[in-house]
Amino acid sequence: MLRGHGSAAAFCIALLALSSWNCFAQTPKQPWTNTHLSPDERADLVVKVMTLDEKVQLVHGSMAMLGRKIPGALGGDGFVPGIPRLGIPDLNLIGAGVGITNLGKRTNGQATALPASLAETATWDPKLAYEFGTVIGRETRDQGFNVSLGGGNDIMREPRNGRNFEYHGEDPILAGKIIGQELKAIQDQGVIADIKHYALNCQETDRMGVSSNLDQRSMRELDLLAFEIGIKDSGVGTVMCAYNRVNGVYSCENDYLLNQALKKDWDFQGWVMSDWGATHSTVKAALAGLDQEFFENKYFSEPLKKAVENREVPKSRLDDMVHRILRTMFAVGVIDNPPVIKPIDAEADAGVAQRVEEQGAVLLRNEGNQLPLKASSLHSIAVIGSHADVGVLSGGGSAQVEPVGGNAVPPKEIPPGPNGFLSVLVWDPSSPLQAIRAKAPTAKVDYDDGTDPAAGPKLAATSDVAIVFVYQHTHEDADLENLSLPDHQDELVKQVAAANPHTIVVLENGDPVLMPWLTSVKAILESWYPGQRGGEAIANILFGDVNPSGKLPISFPKSESDLPHLSIPAPPPSNQPANEELLPTPIFIDANYTEGLKVGYRWYDAENKDPLFPFGFGLSYTSFSYSQLKVTSGKPIQVTFSVKNTGLRAGTEVAEVYVGLPASANEPPKRLVAWEKVQLDPGQNRTVTVSLEPQFMSVFNVEKDAWDLLPGDYLVFAGGSSRHTPLTATLHISAESSKP
């Protein structure tokens, strides 16, 4: 078996990473080099000539960082050696949820720090999500990698989850449609994309042992639907199964998740890789649908070879694993058109990051039209807190980006969590203070770091306006204890607001936050983790160069007592695994998601609870009205209504359509089914028409293992948020028309 890089063929493969030279043109032509054949045909031809050792080689990979020196590896998150004699290149994998990561400290590892995935989703703009993914795909490729490990898409069942900032909110259709375009864009750049963590990875606490327990109907209608839409819309090449168990069975050896739903029902053609260390067996995992193991190689290396030789795992199953990997490599182009290392286009990509933040920031409060600020009328501005003098906060863990320009503050390590993962606090180098000064060149703009309880309010009292930046850092390996702001920031906001009646709060966070000071401040801007040009984007919104149009992809609770679960399931403190272990021994606990279908806004609606801010909510510097709702039956069902800009500024409205199912469905009151972003000049009126996909109006019938569009009366709602739907109509679906 040729595994080294000493042969002429290996030399040729090495050149592929350095130039666009066509290796196939320099070596004897093999039948699978024929680009007129389908990816499946090409993969079959390769599999036929592979040895058993070569096949096994492709189905397990190593972690290519933490000081490991692996020939051919680029220092990313994972590495699978190629097969030079067959012209199959190495797989070099890199984390890329919100930009290309550099946990291995590569010399060329700086990349564009994109805003949090929640900010991307808050744009409600699939076209902008495609731009977001284009940056990820392009920078992945420019740094030499051919597999991108981004694409987190777990529904937010637990608002304290440390990785929610990497995910796409609480609604499956919004999440699926946004991530679908992101992943499609990555693969359009010639990079294999990944969607993760499949499935129900809703908490970091005891993530190696917790069992996410949920009934099958709720799983299919919410948690798995988000994946189904994203996978089908993108044609994504690989799915990463999660650490946690689902209904008592590890995700990476869960036949229902991998074989039944993913590969059979959704006809997924790519391959399933494990999260790093999430494989727990050889035969069971292989037969349940896992195709590739990372990173310890305990199960899919020699043990898998022996299992095939002993016929515990059929040879056809191993061939299927390898086929899925190879056909994806052919389909995406990493074999015919491998990456060429070159500098990233930092300026252009930062521009995309800024646009995402400008459209994804959500204006939550604007009493008395405090915003936008008018520079000409301001003599003094106080900027307070959250290192706003130098940068904007980012989320941590394996999604952490080393931003272009480096960390704006001295690095501060976060103590390892129960899973042993070390995170670092990083502020992306985009100074809100400098951006605000540029917007108000004649005003005196001073900064206070917010750590002295007297200094910030004192500065605020002598200023025309006080802008307080507050933060909530979230990261992999730990969940939040609560949703309150840390480090006495609530008290800071209260004191500043008491000193200055024109106080504006800018939130930098990855989960919802509680706001005991809500009615004391004039304006609140939700910026999430704002990314590479977050300071400039925030200043553009504050001063009105950008009219905010973001809408919440998550609900904000008034208090934690309003959540479905008062606390996160956790092992007894005395049984916590040792911190020094990279993959500690799991402790088997249960997270019982008894709320079922009632997630996010569905929960608040069904329980008659008022959220602090509802899903879909977001203010503008103008106003909009809705009228003339009409629903047309047929295939497709169409919903038509008018949206008018009733204010004095041009603006963009996300017009949202919800449907309430017949009583026989036994569902929460309504679900999002469609939306459209509408740009309107002052006084302009536009007719919006959206088509409703039958699946999005259906319930999952577990007994039939199929979707049912039930006959009966459906309520159709249209408006600006899940709690503001001024238009309603009734749609009747007959028993005859409900049939597929």
XYZ file of C-alpha atoms in Angstrom:
740
model
C 0.000 0.000 0.000
C 1.404 3.381 -1.016
C 1.019 5.742 1.941
C 4.185 7.828 1.771
C 5.134 10.712 -0.473
C 8.242 9.342 -2.106
C 6.818 8.035 -5.365
C 6.322 10.013 -8.551
C 2.582 9.761 -8.071
C 2.899 11.129 -4.551
C 5.040 13.999 -5.849
C 2.293 14.745 -8.330
C -0.344 14.809 -5.614
C 1.804 17.160 -3.515
C 1.981 19.546 -6.447
C -1.804 19.691 -6.541
C -1.783 21.695 -3.327
C 0.641 24.230 -4.764
C -0.543 24.870 -8.286
C -3.333 24.289 -10.741
C -1.179 21.758 -12.639
C -3.309 18.857 -13.780
C -1.833 15.721 -12.305
C -4.076 13.478 -14.370
C -2.493 14.879 -17.521
C 0.966 13.787 -16.331
C 0.191 10.216 -15.252
C -1.364 7.263 -17.056
C -5.038 8.077 -17.520
C -7.364 6.090 -15.324
C -11.033 5.501 -16.188
C -12.260 7.479 -13.145
C -10.518 10.613 -14.452
C -13.245 10.879 -17.088
C -15.210 13.945 -15.973
C -18.108 13.006 -18.246
C -18.979 10.173 -15.880
C -21.175 10.806 -12.865
C -19.555 11.118 -9.409
C -21.111 7.778 -8.464
C -19.709 6.058 -11.551
C -16.272 7.499 -10.927
C -16.345 6.445 -7.293
C -17.386 2.900 -8.228
C -14.439 2.615 -10.604
C -12.009 3.620 -7.849
C -13.544 1.322 -5.244
C -13.154 -1.661 -7.591
C -9.356 -1.356 -7.664
C -8.761 -0.442 -4.025
C -7.187 -2.836 -1.577
C -8.790 -3.558 1.777
C -6.093 -1.516 3.523
C -6.720 1.461 1.240
C -10.420 1.343 1.935
C -9.886 1.236 5.680
C -7.408 4.096 5.375
C -10.127 6.414 4.062
C -12.645 5.741 6.821
C -10.698 7.059 9.788
C -8.816 10.280 10.366
C -6.558 11.980 12.874
C -6.578 15.314 14.649
C -3.948 17.352 12.808
C -3.100 19.865 15.520
C -2.079 19.951 19.178
C 1.561 19.589 18.168
C 1.057 16.525 15.983
C 3.363 16.393 12.964
C 1.619 14.413 10.240
C 3.076 14.318 6.703
C 0.719 16.120 4.336
C -1.417 17.621 7.098
C -1.881 21.385 7.107
C -2.415 21.744 10.846
C -6.195 21.850 10.779
C -8.759 19.945 12.775
C -8.505 16.670 10.897
C -6.509 14.747 8.310
C -7.081 11.643 6.202
C -4.149 10.568 3.995
C -4.936 10.159 0.315
C -4.051 7.321 -2.035
C -1.402 8.621 -4.434
C -1.362 5.603 -6.731
C -5.035 6.242 -7.518
C -4.835 10.045 -7.679
C -6.908 10.463 -4.517
C -5.682 13.499 -2.538
C -5.483 13.935 1.206
C -8.500 15.236 3.067
C -7.512 18.269 5.143
C -10.357 19.388 7.406
C -10.725 22.732 9.164
C -13.294 24.160 11.560
C -15.256 26.981 9.925
C -18.593 27.686 11.591
C -18.176 31.477 11.688
C -14.873 31.702 9.846
C -11.746 29.599 9.408
C -10.322 28.529 12.754
C -6.709 28.256 13.852
C -6.647 26.129 16.974
C -3.408 24.575 15.716
C -1.726 28.002 15.445
C -0.770 27.798 11.791
C 1.476 30.599 10.558
C -1.122 31.584 7.929
C -4.081 30.981 10.211
C -5.680 34.422 10.470
C -9.058 34.608 8.760
C -12.123 36.799 8.468
C -14.137 36.644 11.676
C -17.747 36.470 10.548
C -20.610 37.447 12.851
C -22.258 34.714 14.900
C -24.531 32.303 13.058
C -27.406 33.830 15.037
C -26.607 37.183 13.386
C -26.548 35.492 9.980
C -29.954 33.953 10.710
C -31.328 37.243 12.048
C -30.930 38.681 8.542
C -33.658 36.262 7.369
C -31.872 36.566 4.034
C -30.875 33.358 2.187
C -28.945 35.417 -0.386
C -26.803 36.980 2.317
C -26.365 33.534 3.892
C -24.961 32.442 0.527
C -22.440 35.307 0.713
C -21.596 34.233 4.275
C -20.894 30.704 3.018
C -18.930 31.997 0.033
C -16.473 33.675 2.415
C -16.087 30.447 4.380
C -15.618 28.329 1.260
C -13.211 30.752 -0.396
C -11.020 31.192 2.693
C -11.069 27.444 3.423
C -9.786 26.839 -0.090
C -7.270 29.694 -0.034
C -5.682 28.181 3.078
C -5.345 24.820 1.333
C -8.142 22.878 3.029
C -10.763 20.874 1.156
C -13.286 20.078 3.921
C -15.057 22.747 5.976
C -16.336 21.717 9.405
C -18.950 24.427 9.890
C -22.687 24.231 9.653
C -24.017 23.902 13.203
C -27.793 23.467 13.004
C -29.188 22.197 16.298
C -32.515 23.778 17.240
C -32.309 25.950 20.374
C -34.153 23.865 22.924
C -31.839 25.067 25.694
C -31.267 28.870 25.717
C -28.235 28.455 28.029
C -26.373 26.165 25.625
C -22.804 27.386 25.166
C -22.846 26.694 21.418
C -26.104 28.414 20.468
C -24.143 31.223 18.808
C -22.847 28.652 16.280
C -26.372 27.450 15.512
C -29.308 29.028 13.690
C -32.042 29.619 16.220
C -35.268 27.992 17.343
C -37.268 27.510 14.145
C -36.485 24.587 11.812
C -37.599 26.225 8.574
C -35.696 29.467 9.133
C -32.623 27.556 10.314
C -32.770 25.063 7.460
C -33.254 27.664 4.736
C -30.425 29.878 5.984
C -27.890 27.111 6.531
C -28.884 25.440 3.269
C -27.688 28.461 1.301
C -24.578 28.832 3.442
C -23.523 25.234 2.810
C -24.395 25.394 -0.881
C -22.107 28.403 -1.232
C -19.234 26.620 0.509
C -19.463 23.714 -1.918
C -19.802 26.047 -4.885
C -16.288 27.173 -3.945
C -15.008 23.625 -4.446
C -14.887 22.733 -0.746
C -16.787 19.881 0.906
C -19.181 21.293 3.509
C -20.403 19.714 6.716
C -23.607 20.027 8.748
C -23.521 19.230 12.474
C -24.057 18.157 15.279
C -26.549 15.499 14.266
C -28.650 15.378 16.368
C -30.188 17.070 19.420
C -26.845 18.428 20.651
C -28.696 20.908 22.860
C -26.282 21.264 25.776
C -22.560 21.099 26.508
C -22.979 19.864 30.071
C -21.920 16.180 30.062
C -22.076 16.231 26.265
C -20.247 12.895 26.037
C -22.825 11.055 28.103
C -26.101 12.957 28.172
C -29.066 11.366 26.445
C -31.351 13.796 24.631
C -34.740 12.140 25.027
C -37.539 13.223 22.716
C -40.530 11.654 21.026
C -40.088 10.823 17.361
C -42.801 13.121 16.044
C -41.327 16.209 17.717
C -37.886 15.214 16.549
C -38.952 14.948 12.921
C -41.078 18.115 12.914
C -38.451 20.309 14.571
C -34.922 19.107 15.307
C -34.474 16.806 12.327
C -36.500 19.007 9.976
C -33.873 21.736 10.342
C -31.258 19.242 9.154
C -33.489 17.814 6.437
C -34.079 21.219 4.848
C -30.432 22.235 5.118
C -29.204 18.965 3.638
C -31.661 18.907 0.742
C -31.234 22.594 -0.137
C -27.436 22.428 -0.137
C -26.467 18.939 -1.287
C -23.985 19.054 1.592
C -21.241 16.450 1.377
C -20.928 15.264 4.941
C -22.968 15.093 8.140
C -21.224 15.063 11.519
C -22.944 12.973 14.174
C -22.866 14.319 17.716
C -21.335 13.363 21.050
C -24.617 12.962 22.888
C -26.952 10.013 22.920
C -30.452 10.265 21.484
C -33.095 8.271 23.323
C -30.341 6.262 24.972
C -28.343 5.457 21.820
C -25.153 7.266 20.841
C -25.753 9.556 17.870
C -22.895 7.976 15.935
C -24.336 4.476 16.236
C -27.987 5.439 16.041
C -29.671 3.458 13.281
C -32.774 5.648 13.282
C -30.831 8.868 12.837
C -28.265 7.631 10.332
C -29.791 4.823 8.317
C -33.520 5.459 8.549
C -33.986 9.229 8.538
C -30.798 10.491 6.895
C -29.923 7.880 4.297
C -33.280 6.276 3.555
C -35.916 8.965 4.051
C -33.805 11.923 2.907
C -31.728 9.992 0.346
C -28.490 11.524 1.630
C -25.671 10.597 -0.764
C -22.673 11.907 1.173
C -20.901 10.444 4.166
C -21.372 10.534 7.944
C -18.318 11.433 10.008
C -18.151 11.284 13.774
C -17.448 14.245 15.960
C -13.932 13.996 17.389
C -14.050 11.072 19.795
C -17.786 10.411 19.339
C -17.332 6.852 18.024
C -17.972 4.094 20.570
C -17.988 0.838 18.605
C -16.895 -0.810 15.392
C -19.570 -3.224 14.219
C -22.557 -1.437 15.744
C -21.491 1.974 14.434
C -20.661 0.683 10.959
C -23.958 -1.146 10.602
C -25.884 1.838 12.004
C -24.586 4.117 9.240
C -21.372 5.779 10.479
C -18.934 6.087 7.561
C -15.822 7.704 9.058
C -14.265 7.932 12.527
C -12.378 10.868 14.031
C -9.975 11.219 15.883
C -8.749 8.411 18.158
C -9.027 5.700 15.485
C -9.950 3.041 18.004
C -12.720 1.498 15.963
C -12.495 2.116 12.214
C -8.839 1.241 11.733
C -7.551 -2.285 12.388
C -10.701 -3.336 14.297
C -12.846 -2.500 11.256
C -10.470 -4.382 8.951
C -10.762 -7.447 11.163
C -14.552 -7.075 11.352
C -14.721 -7.088 7.547
C -12.383 -10.081 7.302
C -14.526 -11.889 9.896
C -17.709 -10.885 8.024
C -19.122 -9.094 11.058
C -19.273 -6.049 8.795
C -20.121 -6.941 5.191
C -17.568 -5.941 2.578
C -20.424 -4.158 0.798
C -20.874 -1.912 3.831
C -17.210 -0.885 3.799
C -17.471 -0.298 0.046
C -20.493 1.924 0.682
C -18.529 3.993 3.234
C -15.685 4.498 0.798
C -18.019 5.134 -2.134
C -19.791 7.911 -0.214
C -16.501 9.651 0.547
C -15.122 9.328 -2.983
C -18.332 10.304 -4.793
C -18.495 13.450 -2.666
C -14.877 14.289 -3.455
C -15.636 13.919 -7.170
C -18.963 15.779 -6.950
C -17.568 18.834 -5.173
C -14.383 18.949 -7.221
C -11.639 18.452 -4.667
C -10.045 15.805 -6.893
C -10.311 17.547 -10.264
C -9.756 21.072 -8.954
C -7.799 20.933 -5.682
C -7.168 23.984 -3.476
C -4.352 26.382 -4.258
C -2.863 28.139 -1.244
C -2.887 31.913 -1.568
C -3.630 34.990 0.564
C -7.244 35.495 1.509
C -9.079 38.547 0.161
C -9.384 40.067 3.626
C -10.848 43.383 2.469
C -13.658 41.892 0.378
C -14.498 39.270 2.973
C -14.596 41.821 5.785
C -17.126 43.699 3.665
C -19.390 40.654 3.694
C -18.953 40.328 7.460
C -20.015 43.953 7.856
C -23.105 43.535 5.668
C -24.194 40.471 7.620
C -23.863 42.370 10.893
C -25.653 45.436 9.547
C -28.593 43.306 8.427
C -28.469 40.869 11.350
C -28.295 43.291 14.274
C -31.746 43.663 15.831
C -33.111 46.902 17.251
C -35.033 45.776 20.331
C -36.013 49.120 21.858
C -36.106 52.719 20.650
C -38.166 54.855 23.018
C -38.767 58.414 21.891
C -36.883 57.737 18.661
C -33.595 57.946 20.558
C -31.984 56.374 17.521
C -30.675 57.156 15.035
C -28.253 59.585 16.642
C -27.767 62.937 14.934
C -24.089 63.831 14.962
C -24.743 67.507 14.345
C -26.693 67.835 17.589
C -24.267 65.951 19.833
C -21.491 67.668 21.761
C -20.429 64.747 23.958
C -20.821 60.959 23.871
C -19.875 58.438 26.557
C -18.863 54.969 25.361
C -18.704 52.488 28.215
C -17.740 48.854 28.692
C -16.841 45.607 26.922
C -13.464 46.721 25.505
C -15.414 48.887 23.061
C -12.321 51.052 22.750
C -10.542 48.330 20.798
C -12.889 45.586 19.589
C -16.032 43.458 19.668
C -16.490 40.124 21.404
C -16.542 36.724 19.665
C -17.768 33.304 20.741
C -15.270 30.664 21.850
C -14.388 27.012 21.524
C -13.618 25.089 18.355
C -15.453 27.775 16.337
C -13.022 30.450 17.544
C -11.487 32.436 14.683
C -8.086 34.106 14.897
C -9.252 37.343 13.283
C -7.308 39.319 10.724
C -5.360 41.757 12.864
C -5.281 39.447 15.877
C -6.936 39.612 19.288
C -7.664 43.223 20.233
C -7.065 42.558 23.944
C -4.375 40.607 25.819
C -5.363 36.923 25.546
C -7.230 35.571 28.553
C -7.663 31.824 28.839
C -10.883 30.403 30.184
C -10.297 27.486 32.582
C -11.015 24.127 30.945
C -14.554 22.901 31.347
C -15.652 19.395 32.346
C -14.714 18.120 28.885
C -11.185 19.522 29.082
C -11.584 22.049 26.257
C -9.510 25.213 26.619
C -11.038 28.418 25.260
C -9.666 31.941 24.908
C -11.502 35.246 25.107
C -11.067 37.031 21.777
C -12.202 40.536 20.860
C -12.170 41.044 17.095
C -10.136 44.177 16.242
C -12.950 46.510 15.212
C -13.267 49.431 17.612
C -16.792 50.794 18.175
C -15.204 53.806 19.884
C -13.186 54.739 16.821
C -16.171 54.123 14.528
C -18.393 56.342 16.695
C -15.760 59.080 16.709
C -15.648 58.910 12.918
C -19.434 59.381 12.778
C -19.403 62.342 15.174
C -16.132 64.180 14.392
C -17.150 67.392 16.183
C -18.310 65.699 19.380
C -16.193 64.839 22.408
C -16.297 61.028 22.573
C -14.796 59.522 25.744
C -14.413 55.926 26.879
C -14.678 54.206 30.235
C -14.050 50.468 30.620
C -17.014 50.013 32.967
C -15.072 48.210 35.685
C -15.195 51.071 38.231
C -18.812 51.309 39.456
C -18.491 55.059 39.885
C -16.487 56.080 36.810
C -18.911 54.977 34.095
C -21.960 56.743 35.554
C -19.831 59.838 36.217
C -18.803 60.000 32.545
C -22.394 59.364 31.463
C -23.699 62.209 33.619
C -21.536 64.737 31.770
C -22.415 63.457 28.262
C -25.314 64.083 25.907
C -25.656 60.354 25.207
C -24.299 57.246 26.931
C -23.703 54.065 24.916
C -23.086 51.048 27.143
C -21.612 47.922 25.567
C -22.402 44.780 27.558
C -21.261 41.234 26.908
C -22.112 37.624 27.585
C -19.388 35.215 26.488
C -20.452 31.712 25.453
C -18.294 28.896 24.184
C -17.980 25.189 23.585
C -17.529 22.916 26.610
C -19.692 24.906 29.007
C -23.263 26.118 29.317
C -24.344 29.300 31.035
C -25.408 28.991 34.668
C -28.070 31.603 33.969
C -29.059 34.249 31.427
C -27.992 37.253 33.490
C -25.116 39.412 32.310
C -21.853 38.543 34.111
C -19.415 40.822 35.946
C -21.994 43.138 37.543
C -22.979 44.597 34.182
C -26.673 44.838 35.089
C -25.754 47.193 37.893
C -23.516 49.163 35.535
C -26.405 49.679 33.116
C -28.755 50.711 35.949
C -26.277 53.262 37.273
C -25.504 54.709 33.848
C -29.211 54.956 33.006
C -29.830 56.729 36.306
C -27.087 59.221 35.450
C -28.149 59.815 31.831
C -31.725 59.595 30.504
C -30.369 59.054 26.979
C -28.746 55.667 27.562
C -28.332 53.156 24.743
C -27.318 49.529 25.352
C -25.465 47.437 22.769
C -25.545 43.694 23.480
C -22.696 41.345 22.477
C -23.921 37.837 23.244
C -24.548 34.318 21.994
C -27.681 33.460 24.000
C -30.701 35.476 25.108
C -30.102 37.705 28.122
C -32.303 38.954 30.924
C -32.783 42.731 31.110
C -33.819 43.986 34.559
C -32.933 47.505 33.338
C -35.105 47.295 30.192
C -37.467 50.184 30.937
C -34.661 52.389 32.265
C -32.843 52.727 28.959
C -33.929 54.444 25.773
C -32.608 52.029 23.163
C -31.243 48.481 22.896
C -29.347 47.080 19.924
C -28.775 43.312 19.782
C -25.478 42.929 17.911
C -24.761 39.233 18.745
C -21.033 38.574 18.163
C -20.529 41.209 15.455
C -17.450 39.959 13.598
C -14.532 41.468 11.737
C -16.093 44.893 11.154
C -18.586 44.867 13.970
C -17.594 48.279 15.295
C -18.199 49.953 11.951
C -21.498 48.109 11.460
C -22.781 49.092 14.912
C -21.842 52.745 14.355
C -23.579 52.751 10.973
C -26.791 51.578 12.653
C -26.538 53.911 15.643
C -26.124 56.942 13.377
C -28.677 55.893 10.763
C -26.429 55.178 7.802
C -28.032 51.738 7.996
C -31.701 51.321 8.871
C -31.888 48.178 11.042
C -33.889 45.300 9.581
C -32.784 42.262 11.603
C -35.440 40.084 13.235
C -34.896 37.737 16.181
C -34.310 34.057 15.303
C -34.825 33.215 18.987
C -37.205 34.231 21.770
C -35.971 36.207 24.784
C -37.602 35.121 28.064
C -38.630 37.545 30.798
C -37.145 35.202 33.390
C -35.673 31.737 33.579
C -38.823 30.569 35.340
C -40.587 30.996 31.991
C -38.349 28.424 30.265
C -39.475 24.812 29.739
C -36.719 23.657 32.113
C -35.533 25.563 35.155
C -32.032 24.121 34.961
C -29.745 22.104 32.712
C -29.416 18.405 33.599
C -25.973 17.787 35.067
C -24.100 15.007 36.863
C -23.620 15.305 40.617
C -20.693 17.679 41.268
C -18.660 14.996 42.998
C -18.780 12.843 39.878
C -17.522 15.439 37.400
C -14.816 13.974 35.115
C -11.247 15.186 35.475
C -10.492 18.409 33.608
C -7.176 17.212 32.246
C -8.783 14.526 30.125
C -9.438 15.553 26.516
C -12.238 13.001 26.268
C -13.374 12.285 29.830
C -15.350 9.248 30.838
C -19.014 10.047 30.146
C -21.552 10.096 32.934
C -24.934 8.861 31.785
C -27.628 11.401 32.541
C -30.895 12.271 30.811
C -32.118 15.490 29.265
C -35.833 14.849 28.905
C -37.322 17.280 26.405
C -40.853 16.873 27.663
C -41.921 20.116 25.957
C -41.900 18.131 22.702
C -43.253 20.331 19.928
C -43.322 23.429 22.134
C -39.956 25.011 21.364
C -39.248 28.746 21.399
C -42.215 30.807 20.270
C -44.326 27.661 20.104
C -43.734 27.244 23.850
C -44.696 30.808 24.712
C -47.798 30.648 22.528
C -48.952 27.270 23.846
C -48.289 28.183 27.488
C -49.800 31.686 27.171
C -46.577 33.271 28.377
C -45.351 36.649 27.204
C -41.691 36.659 26.195
C -39.468 39.651 26.803
C -38.998 39.837 23.033
C -40.743 37.397 20.677
C -39.318 35.373 17.822
C -39.365 37.367 14.594
C -39.310 40.726 16.392
C -37.196 43.680 15.302
C -37.707 47.435 15.071
C -36.859 49.810 12.233
C -36.312 53.550 11.906
C -39.468 53.570 9.821
C -42.828 51.814 10.219
C -44.822 49.316 8.175
C -48.466 48.381 7.786
C -50.056 45.186 6.456
C -53.298 44.810 4.505
C -55.312 42.808 1.954
C -54.484 39.242 2.932
C -55.646 36.664 0.420
C -55.066 32.907 0.445
C -55.398 30.904 -2.749
C -55.882 27.138 -2.605
C -54.211 24.869 -5.090
C -50.797 23.490 -5.828
C -49.032 25.516 -4.651
C -51.045 27.256 -1.961
C -50.302 30.969 -2.237
C -50.562 33.738 0.321
C -50.768 37.322 -0.944
C -50.815 40.548 1.073
C -49.635 44.154 0.924
C -46.871 45.794 2.946
C -46.571 49.585 3.082
C -43.803 51.792 4.428
C -45.777 54.280 6.519
C -42.738 56.177 7.811
C -40.367 58.816 6.521
C -37.307 56.671 5.778
C -36.542 53.895 3.321
C -36.449 50.564 5.089
C -36.620 46.800 4.817
C -39.293 44.670 6.459
C -39.193 40.927 6.990
C -42.832 39.998 6.314
C -43.571 36.725 8.101
C -46.289 34.144 7.404
C -47.429 31.667 10.050
C -50.008 28.892 9.922
C -52.163 27.441 12.671
C -53.074 23.811 11.978
C -56.511 22.235 12.502
C -57.340 21.238 16.076
C -56.993 17.566 15.102
C -53.250 18.127 14.616
C -52.728 18.752 18.337
C -50.023 21.307 17.592
C -48.932 24.592 19.213
C -50.979 27.587 17.994
C -48.851 28.487 14.979
C -45.655 27.781 13.079
C -43.564 29.822 10.666
C -44.062 28.648 7.077
C -42.715 31.440 4.842
C -41.364 34.983 4.744
C -40.074 37.617 2.375
C -37.771 40.604 2.843
C -39.308 43.714 1.315
C -37.389 46.935 0.616
C -39.665 49.982 0.548
C -39.227 53.714 0.070
C -41.302 56.068 2.246
C -44.962 55.686 1.330
C -44.296 52.788 -1.017
C -46.680 49.835 -1.038
C -45.780 46.383 -2.347
C -47.743 43.205 -2.904
C -46.046 40.131 -1.479
C -46.847 36.615 -2.680
C -45.358 33.525 -1.061
C -45.984 29.868 -1.839
C -46.459 27.434 1.031
C -44.671 24.096 0.915
C -47.062 21.292 1.949
C -44.454 19.648 4.175
C -44.141 22.815 6.247
C -47.882 22.642 6.960
C -47.890 18.923 7.709
C -47.499 16.749 10.779
C -45.209 13.729 10.956
C -47.131 10.477 11.262
C -44.880 8.119 13.196
C -46.936 5.013 12.406
C -46.742 5.670 8.652
C -43.214 7.128 8.843
C -44.473 9.895 6.575
C -45.758 13.461 6.534
C -49.517 14.063 6.639
C -51.224 17.212 5.377
C -54.391 16.994 7.423
C -57.795 18.019 6.079
C -59.499 20.887 7.886
C -59.331 24.623 8.474
C -55.940 26.312 8.736
C -55.485 29.808 10.111
C -53.040 31.898 8.096
C -51.310 34.816 9.837
C -49.143 37.557 8.327
C -47.195 40.278 10.081
C -43.911 41.527 11.470
C -43.235 38.973 14.222
C -44.642 35.835 15.812
C -46.603 38.076 18.211
C -47.560 40.787 15.710
C -49.718 39.233 12.987
C -52.427 41.780 12.170
C -53.693 39.838 9.158
C -55.567 36.542 9.439
C -57.437 34.337 7.010
C -58.770 30.809 6.870
C -57.588 28.169 4.439
C -59.702 25.039 4.048
C -57.962 21.885 2.909
C -60.282 19.099 1.864
C -59.616 15.433 2.395
C -59.116 15.047 -1.338
C -56.651 17.901 -1.734
C -54.646 16.828 1.335
C -53.492 13.680 -0.451
C -49.936 13.773 -1.865
